[in-house]
Amino acid sequence: MGLFDFAEVGFNVDNGFLEGLTRGFKNGVLCKEDYRHLTQCDSLEDLKLHLQSTTYGNFLANEPSPLTVAVIDDRLREKLVVEFQFLRNHAYKELATFLDFIKYSYMIDNIILLITGTLRQRQLSELLPKCHPLGIFDQMETVTIANSTADLYNAILVDSPLAPFFKDCISEEDLDEVNIEVIRNTLYKAYLEAFYDWCEGCGGATAEVMCEILGFEADRRSFIITINSFGTELSKEDRAKLYPRRGKLYPDGLTELARADDYESVKRVAEHYTEYRKLFDGTGVGIGEKTLEDKFFEHEVTMNVNSFMQQFQYGVFYSFVKLREQECRNVIWISECIAQRHRSKIDSYIPIF
Amino acid sequence: MGSLFRSEQMCLAQLYLQSEAAFACVSKLGELGLVSFTDLNPNVNAFQRKFVNDVRRCDEMERKLRFLERELKKDQIGVYDNGDNPPAPAPREMIELEAKFEKLENDMKEINTNQEALKKNFLELTEMKQILMKAQHFFEETLPFNDDDTQGGASEYARLLDEQPESKLGFVAGVILRSKLPSFERVLWRACRGNVFLRHAEIEMALEDPVTGDVVNKSVFIIFFQGDQLRNRVQKICEGLHATLYPCPDTSNERREIAIGVMTRIEDLQAVLNQTEDHRHLVLTQVALNIRVWFIKVRKIKAIYHTLNLFNVNIAEKCLIAQCWCPTNDLGKIQDALRYGTEVSGSSVASILQQVTTEEQPPTYNRTNMFTESFQGIIDAFGVSTYQEVNPAPFTIITFPFLFAVMFGDFGHGLLMLVFGLVLVIREKFYLAQKSADSEIWDMIFGGRYMILFMGFFSMYTGFLYNECFSRSFNVFGSSWNVSAMNFDAVTLGNASALDLDPVTPGVYRGYPDNYINGSGYPYPYGMDPIWQSAENKITFQNSYKMKSSIVLGFAQMLFGLTLALYNHIYFKDRLSIICEWIPQMIFIWCIVGYLCVIILFKWITWKDPASAPSLLIGLINMFMFTAPSKADGTFLYTGQSTVQIFVVLMIVFCLPWMLLAKPAVIYYRRRQKANRSQRNYNLAGGEMADDVPIIEQDQLDVESNSIQQTEPDPDEKDFSEIMILQIIHTIEFSLNCISHTASYLRLWALSLAHSELSEVLWTMVMHIGLSMAPPAGPIVTYAVFWFFAVLTVGILLVMEGLSAFLHALRLHWVEFQSKFYKGQGYAFLPFSFESIIQGRVDE
């Protein structure tokens, strides 16, 4: 960012209101104190009562008791969606594109969910409620007719916003389980790269904040893909194709990851990077130990919280959505623990503030 | 003193309520609305409190009521409101209510499910009917081509149909949302590689979505294709885009038969639907009659349990302990309420109210009525007064409209405002009953109706003084000027629309009989002389008058504020502040601003010869420069002026250290003495003292059930440097403010000038044009121009200028007036009252 870069000067003209609003929403994110109260609840009714005193307010007031976790999940998600849609409807120019980018990841998830569901002979009506409302688009539900990726692309996705991400995975092969995972990751890779490049093109604080977050997202995917690929029929060459080529691991780390054979070797790759070494250290599945996944989540939360430190940039919108999502996961986790009377693990949520 | 002068005296009381009587007592107190309970369990989670289950039950009941209310809204049935305010039902009635709501909700839900199913059925049948009709149409369209298929001009569609027998052309028919049609068409074309043929037609009538009840527009479509694989594909796409497929027979005869069947079924269904609708309506009208009362009941119960949750539960003695603030004067009423509550609940043990002493600052409670409410609101908007300090509201009732009027002085505009205020006040009951008007702006205007009335009235008064009515003057008493004495020549008189009036000209003023033989002997009896209306130098004359009167008015108000400070000091027995702060402040303000006002008035009253009028401004500057006043530079006013002025300036200088140092010095001295004394005492008492002190404090804490916050540290115990700094700030602030606030009152002049100039411009630029035209066109133009004038008068002069004058009056009160005595560090008394809870004014 040069000395005479005045990109931020005009930021508030188009986005000031929404940024302020988002920061306001962020202040409503539950804090440690709230979680402490929530974990003390004995029943979901108690949980509802406590959530009433937070910014969630009366969002469960119109639900007949007894409450179920599914209902809470729906309402939480609905709140996020309402807030996001409000932002999206008022967004302008670049911010609109940015918010659309956030939506694309949900679209990818939805498509993959539908294809997998259809492969397993599930009914569409059963699958639809599981789709994330942020990722719903018109032609989405017709993906069930496709037998191959080429089909999928030509018939359905060609005029959806996902089309550009799809160009790498068009083939005439029939869809099957492994295939779908590959498609998901290829799609995601293309999506991340596109999003990353777009943010970089924005320049200024947006690039600074978002490239870090998206870079981490890319690296996390590379790690997870590698770890999950052990013991599957995925070849190393194919695996290497799935790594998003952005972030800190690119290019050296990725080359090394591509050669990895077991968890230890992945860990060795991470050793080279200070922030990733911390994440791999002391992970485990026992009580009191945190899984690698949780560690990644924690790191993500820290980054997203930090993104609010910078002003005049789009990162706050992304971070807000991600923090809200994490919060939903936390509340659901706590609710599940309460509902199933499985309190020993109730503290394994990921605190945000 | 009137109750508005100081806030109500409050006391902290503890209530001991028998468990069984608690509900009835709290219910009675809620109706009374005179106590505000403090939370005795601040550390207990919301869901760990005793009556949380009851609150939850109320929530559930409210939810059911909300559900019913939504249903009412859906059917557009108005809620019946007879103004009833039922008391909170006893806890045992709650079960009845619960059962009643439960039944109603279930009934309603059942009716809804049935209706939904029926409607869905109805929708399907209607869609089916539409398909059959349109399909008939699609097929018939092709018939003419069938006859002459040799012609090359036959449509593609016709040829497709022709081939039907050989290639087994299949088709499906269905209905889809009109908005989805374009993407449907596209997906279909792409997924089937253009091998299907789609025809569609809009359904003209709007259909109702059975689940949401929304009106939706749909289209009928029919798709032709070849082979089973394509059929599969098409069906999947239809499913994906939520199109409903219906079986449609091939031949027109069959279609006709089915159509007839569908028609009869639709008719049957319509009858059933109507019946369900009637039943639903019946149930809902019953609900509409009662729902308001139910809501009130449930909210009251909920509020009671909420309050009970704040109480301390004493399990051993089976009683609840509550702590509350209440006005001391109303203790009798509260005790009556408790007695009544105990009686109603049939409890044998009386509820006890006990006053508790506390160091905590009590809340501020000013009893207002409809009239004083808005004025108190203005004060509270700045800051709620410290407990029992002088409340400026009663004075504001007069000073606020008056200062407003000084800036808004116009008889006509004032009259319009007065009429508006009067309408609001007279039709008050009507507007109050019409609660539906929930626009915030309207609430604000209506809330300030008495203020508007007063502002209108005072503006008429000042308008009368300024002799201005829509910028024109009345000549009631006859002018005191003799213009002929000016000896204008004929040419000047003939050409000019306004002339300079020079008071220096001998004989021009009838006020002095010695200058003018036929002098009336008096100036214009009241307000401005109307002659100024036509004078060129009107503004110069008025400026001098308005500027000086603003300063005099300002000084009067500031002096009044300072006097109120004395009342505060006396009331709080703060003798130190009187001697070391108030007296020097009073001298200071009199010497600086007061002296100026005195010479202004002196000049007005005594100066007869306009030619040698002294300049006050230069005089004032010279005073501070210790330059002796002389007739030569026009600063001489009276003999002995020089001595007086030197004395005044010396007093000002002398007051500064007095204000700055006296109070801290006394505090410092007292502290040292106290420290010496306690040192001695401590030595005498030996070690015992040290043990005693904490025990007593501990006991006191227990009595007050641990809820009272730590007592505020005594003001004396503040750090000395802090006291010194505060004193420095106060002194600097006060002395600078004496100048700046006085200058700030000049806004009275500025706004008044702006207002009269604006209205004059409006008159001459608009109304004058119409009035000065000759008869044929004149009246018509005047009529047209009048509306323009009227709209601008109301829009700009009344609303915009009124708002700006209002704001400036507000500022003068908040800053210039209240800074002299008002601390505003209290917190408002928010009584537990059903009335405000039901009206939704209180958030739980």
PDB file of N, CA and C in Angstrom, chain B residues 92-120:
ATOM      1  N   ARG B  92     -53.991 -19.847  40.658  1.00  0.00           N
ATOM      2  CA  ARG B  92     -54.765 -21.042  40.290  1.00  0.00           C
ATOM      3  C   ARG B  92     -55.541 -20.823  38.996  1.00  0.00           C
ATOM      4  N   GLU B  93     -55.886 -19.568  38.725  1.00  0.00           N
ATOM      5  CA  GLU B  93     -56.595 -19.308  37.470  1.00  0.00           C
ATOM      6  C   GLU B  93     -55.679 -19.495  36.268  1.00  0.00           C
ATOM      7  N   MET B  94     -54.418 -19.433  36.558  1.00  0.00           N
ATOM      8  CA  MET B  94     -53.444 -19.553  35.479  1.00  0.00           C
ATOM      9  C   MET B  94     -53.588 -20.888  34.774  1.00  0.00           C
ATOM     10  N   ILE B  95     -53.842 -21.914  35.564  1.00  0.00           N
ATOM     11  CA  ILE B  95     -53.967 -23.247  34.972  1.00  0.00           C
ATOM     12  C   ILE B  95     -55.148 -23.277  34.019  1.00  0.00           C
ATOM     13  N   GLU B  96     -56.234 -22.616  34.465  1.00  0.00           N
ATOM     14  CA  GLU B  96     -57.418 -22.541  33.608  1.00  0.00           C
ATOM     15  C   GLU B  96     -57.074 -21.875  32.280  1.00  0.00           C
ATOM     16  N   LEU B  97     -56.394 -20.721  32.420  1.00  0.00           N
ATOM     17  CA  LEU B  97     -56.018 -19.997  31.207  1.00  0.00           C
ATOM     18  C   LEU B  97     -55.160 -20.860  30.303  1.00  0.00           C
ATOM     19  N   GLU B  98     -54.205 -21.527  30.937  1.00  0.00           N
ATOM     20  CA  GLU B  98     -53.313 -22.373  30.149  1.00  0.00           C
ATOM     21  C   GLU B  98     -54.101 -23.399  29.360  1.00  0.00           C
ATOM     22  N   ALA B  99     -55.052 -24.035  30.071  1.00  0.00           N
ATOM     23  CA  ALA B  99     -55.843 -25.070  29.402  1.00  0.00           C
ATOM     24  C   ALA B  99     -56.632 -24.468  28.256  1.00  0.00           C
ATOM     25  N   LYS B 100     -57.163 -23.272  28.513  1.00  0.00           N
ATOM     26  CA  LYS B 100     -57.990 -22.635  27.493  1.00  0.00           C
ATOM     27  C   LYS B 100     -57.162 -22.331  26.241  1.00  0.00           C
ATOM     28  N   PHE B 101     -55.972 -21.757  26.484  1.00  0.00           N
ATOM     29  CA  PHE B 101     -55.129 -21.410  25.338  1.00  0.00           C
ATOM     30  C   PHE B 101     -54.688 -22.656  24.600  1.00  0.00           C
ATOM     31  N   GLU B 102     -54.362 -23.674  25.380  1.00  0.00           N
ATOM     32  CA  GLU B 102     -53.910 -24.931  24.785  1.00  0.00           C
ATOM     33  C   GLU B 102     -54.983 -25.453  23.829  1.00  0.00           C
ATOM     34  N   LYS B 103     -56.215 -25.430  24.321  1.00  0.00           N
ATOM     35  CA  LYS B 103     -57.313 -25.969  23.519  1.00  0.00           C
ATOM     36  C   LYS B 103     -57.489 -25.129  22.259  1.00  0.00           C
ATOM     37  N   LEU B 104     -57.466 -23.805  22.454  1.00  0.00           N
ATOM     38  CA  LEU B 104     -57.649 -22.925  21.305  1.00  0.00           C
ATOM     39  C   LEU B 104     -56.547 -23.130  20.276  1.00  0.00           C
ATOM     40  N   GLU B 105     -55.334 -23.265  20.779  1.00  0.00           N
ATOM     41  CA  GLU B 105     -54.228 -23.429  19.843  1.00  0.00           C
ATOM     42  C   GLU B 105     -54.390 -24.722  19.057  1.00  0.00           C
ATOM     43  N   ASN B 106     -54.735 -25.784  19.800  1.00  0.00           N
ATOM     44  CA  ASN B 106     -54.888 -27.063  19.110  1.00  0.00           C
ATOM     45  C   ASN B 106     -56.025 -27.009  18.103  1.00  0.00           C
ATOM     46  N   ASP B 107     -57.146 -26.404  18.526  1.00  0.00           N
ATOM     47  CA  ASP B 107     -58.272 -26.269  17.595  1.00  0.00           C
ATOM     48  C   ASP B 107     -57.829 -25.567  16.331  1.00  0.00           C
ATOM     49  N   MET B 108     -57.136 -24.428  16.589  1.00  0.00           N
ATOM     50  CA  MET B 108     -56.720 -23.597  15.474  1.00  0.00           C
ATOM     51  C   MET B 108     -55.792 -24.370  14.556  1.00  0.00           C
ATOM     52  N   LYS B 109     -54.887 -25.108  15.177  1.00  0.00           N
ATOM     53  CA  LYS B 109     -53.923 -25.843  14.361  1.00  0.00           C
ATOM     54  C   LYS B 109     -54.629 -26.911  13.544  1.00  0.00           C
ATOM     55  N   GLU B 110     -55.612 -27.560  14.181  1.00  0.00           N
ATOM     56  CA  GLU B 110     -56.325 -28.610  13.471  1.00  0.00           C
ATOM     57  C   GLU B 110     -57.069 -28.021  12.284  1.00  0.00           C
ATOM     58  N   ILE B 111     -57.753 -26.913  12.573  1.00  0.00           N
ATOM     59  CA  ILE B 111     -58.485 -26.263  11.484  1.00  0.00           C
ATOM     60  C   ILE B 111     -57.526 -25.901  10.365  1.00  0.00           C
ATOM     61  N   ASN B 112     -56.368 -25.377  10.774  1.00  0.00           N
ATOM     62  CA  ASN B 112     -55.396 -24.979   9.748  1.00  0.00           C
ATOM     63  C   ASN B 112     -54.915 -26.150   8.920  1.00  0.00           C
ATOM     64  N   THR B 113     -54.620 -27.264   9.617  1.00  0.00           N
ATOM     65  CA  THR B 113     -54.142 -28.439   8.867  1.00  0.00           C
ATOM     66  C   THR B 113     -55.212 -28.889   7.895  1.00  0.00           C
ATOM     67  N   ASN B 114     -56.453 -28.958   8.406  1.00  0.00           N
ATOM     68  CA  ASN B 114     -57.537 -29.387   7.525  1.00  0.00           C
ATOM     69  C   ASN B 114     -57.669 -28.460   6.339  1.00  0.00           C
ATOM     70  N   GLN B 115     -57.649 -27.190   6.681  1.00  0.00           N
ATOM     71  CA  GLN B 115     -57.847 -26.214   5.621  1.00  0.00           C
ATOM     72  C   GLN B 115     -56.718 -26.299   4.601  1.00  0.00           C
ATOM     73  N   GLU B 116     -55.529 -26.495   5.146  1.00  0.00           N
ATOM     74  CA  GLU B 116     -54.387 -26.588   4.249  1.00  0.00           C
ATOM     75  C   GLU B 116     -54.543 -27.769   3.305  1.00  0.00           C
ATOM     76  N   ALA B 117     -54.936 -28.896   3.894  1.00  0.00           N
ATOM     77  CA  ALA B 117     -55.106 -30.087   3.070  1.00  0.00           C
ATOM     78  C   ALA B 117     -56.173 -29.842   2.014  1.00  0.00           C
ATOM     79  N   LEU B 118     -57.264 -29.261   2.451  1.00  0.00           N
ATOM     80  CA  LEU B 118     -58.349 -28.994   1.505  1.00  0.00           C
ATOM     81  C   LEU B 118     -57.883 -28.049   0.412  1.00  0.00           C
ATOM     82  N   LYS B 119     -57.189 -27.003   0.857  1.00  0.00           N
ATOM     83  CA  LYS B 119     -56.750 -26.011  -0.120  1.00  0.00           C
ATOM     84  C   LYS B 119     -55.781 -26.618  -1.115  1.00  0.00           C
ATOM     85  N   LYS B 120     -54.947 -27.509  -0.592  1.00  0.00           N
ATOM     86  CA  LYS B 120     -53.978 -28.145  -1.459  1.00  0.00           C
ATOM     87  C   LYS B 120     -54.716 -28.962  -2.513  1.00  0.00           C
TER      88      LYS B 120
END
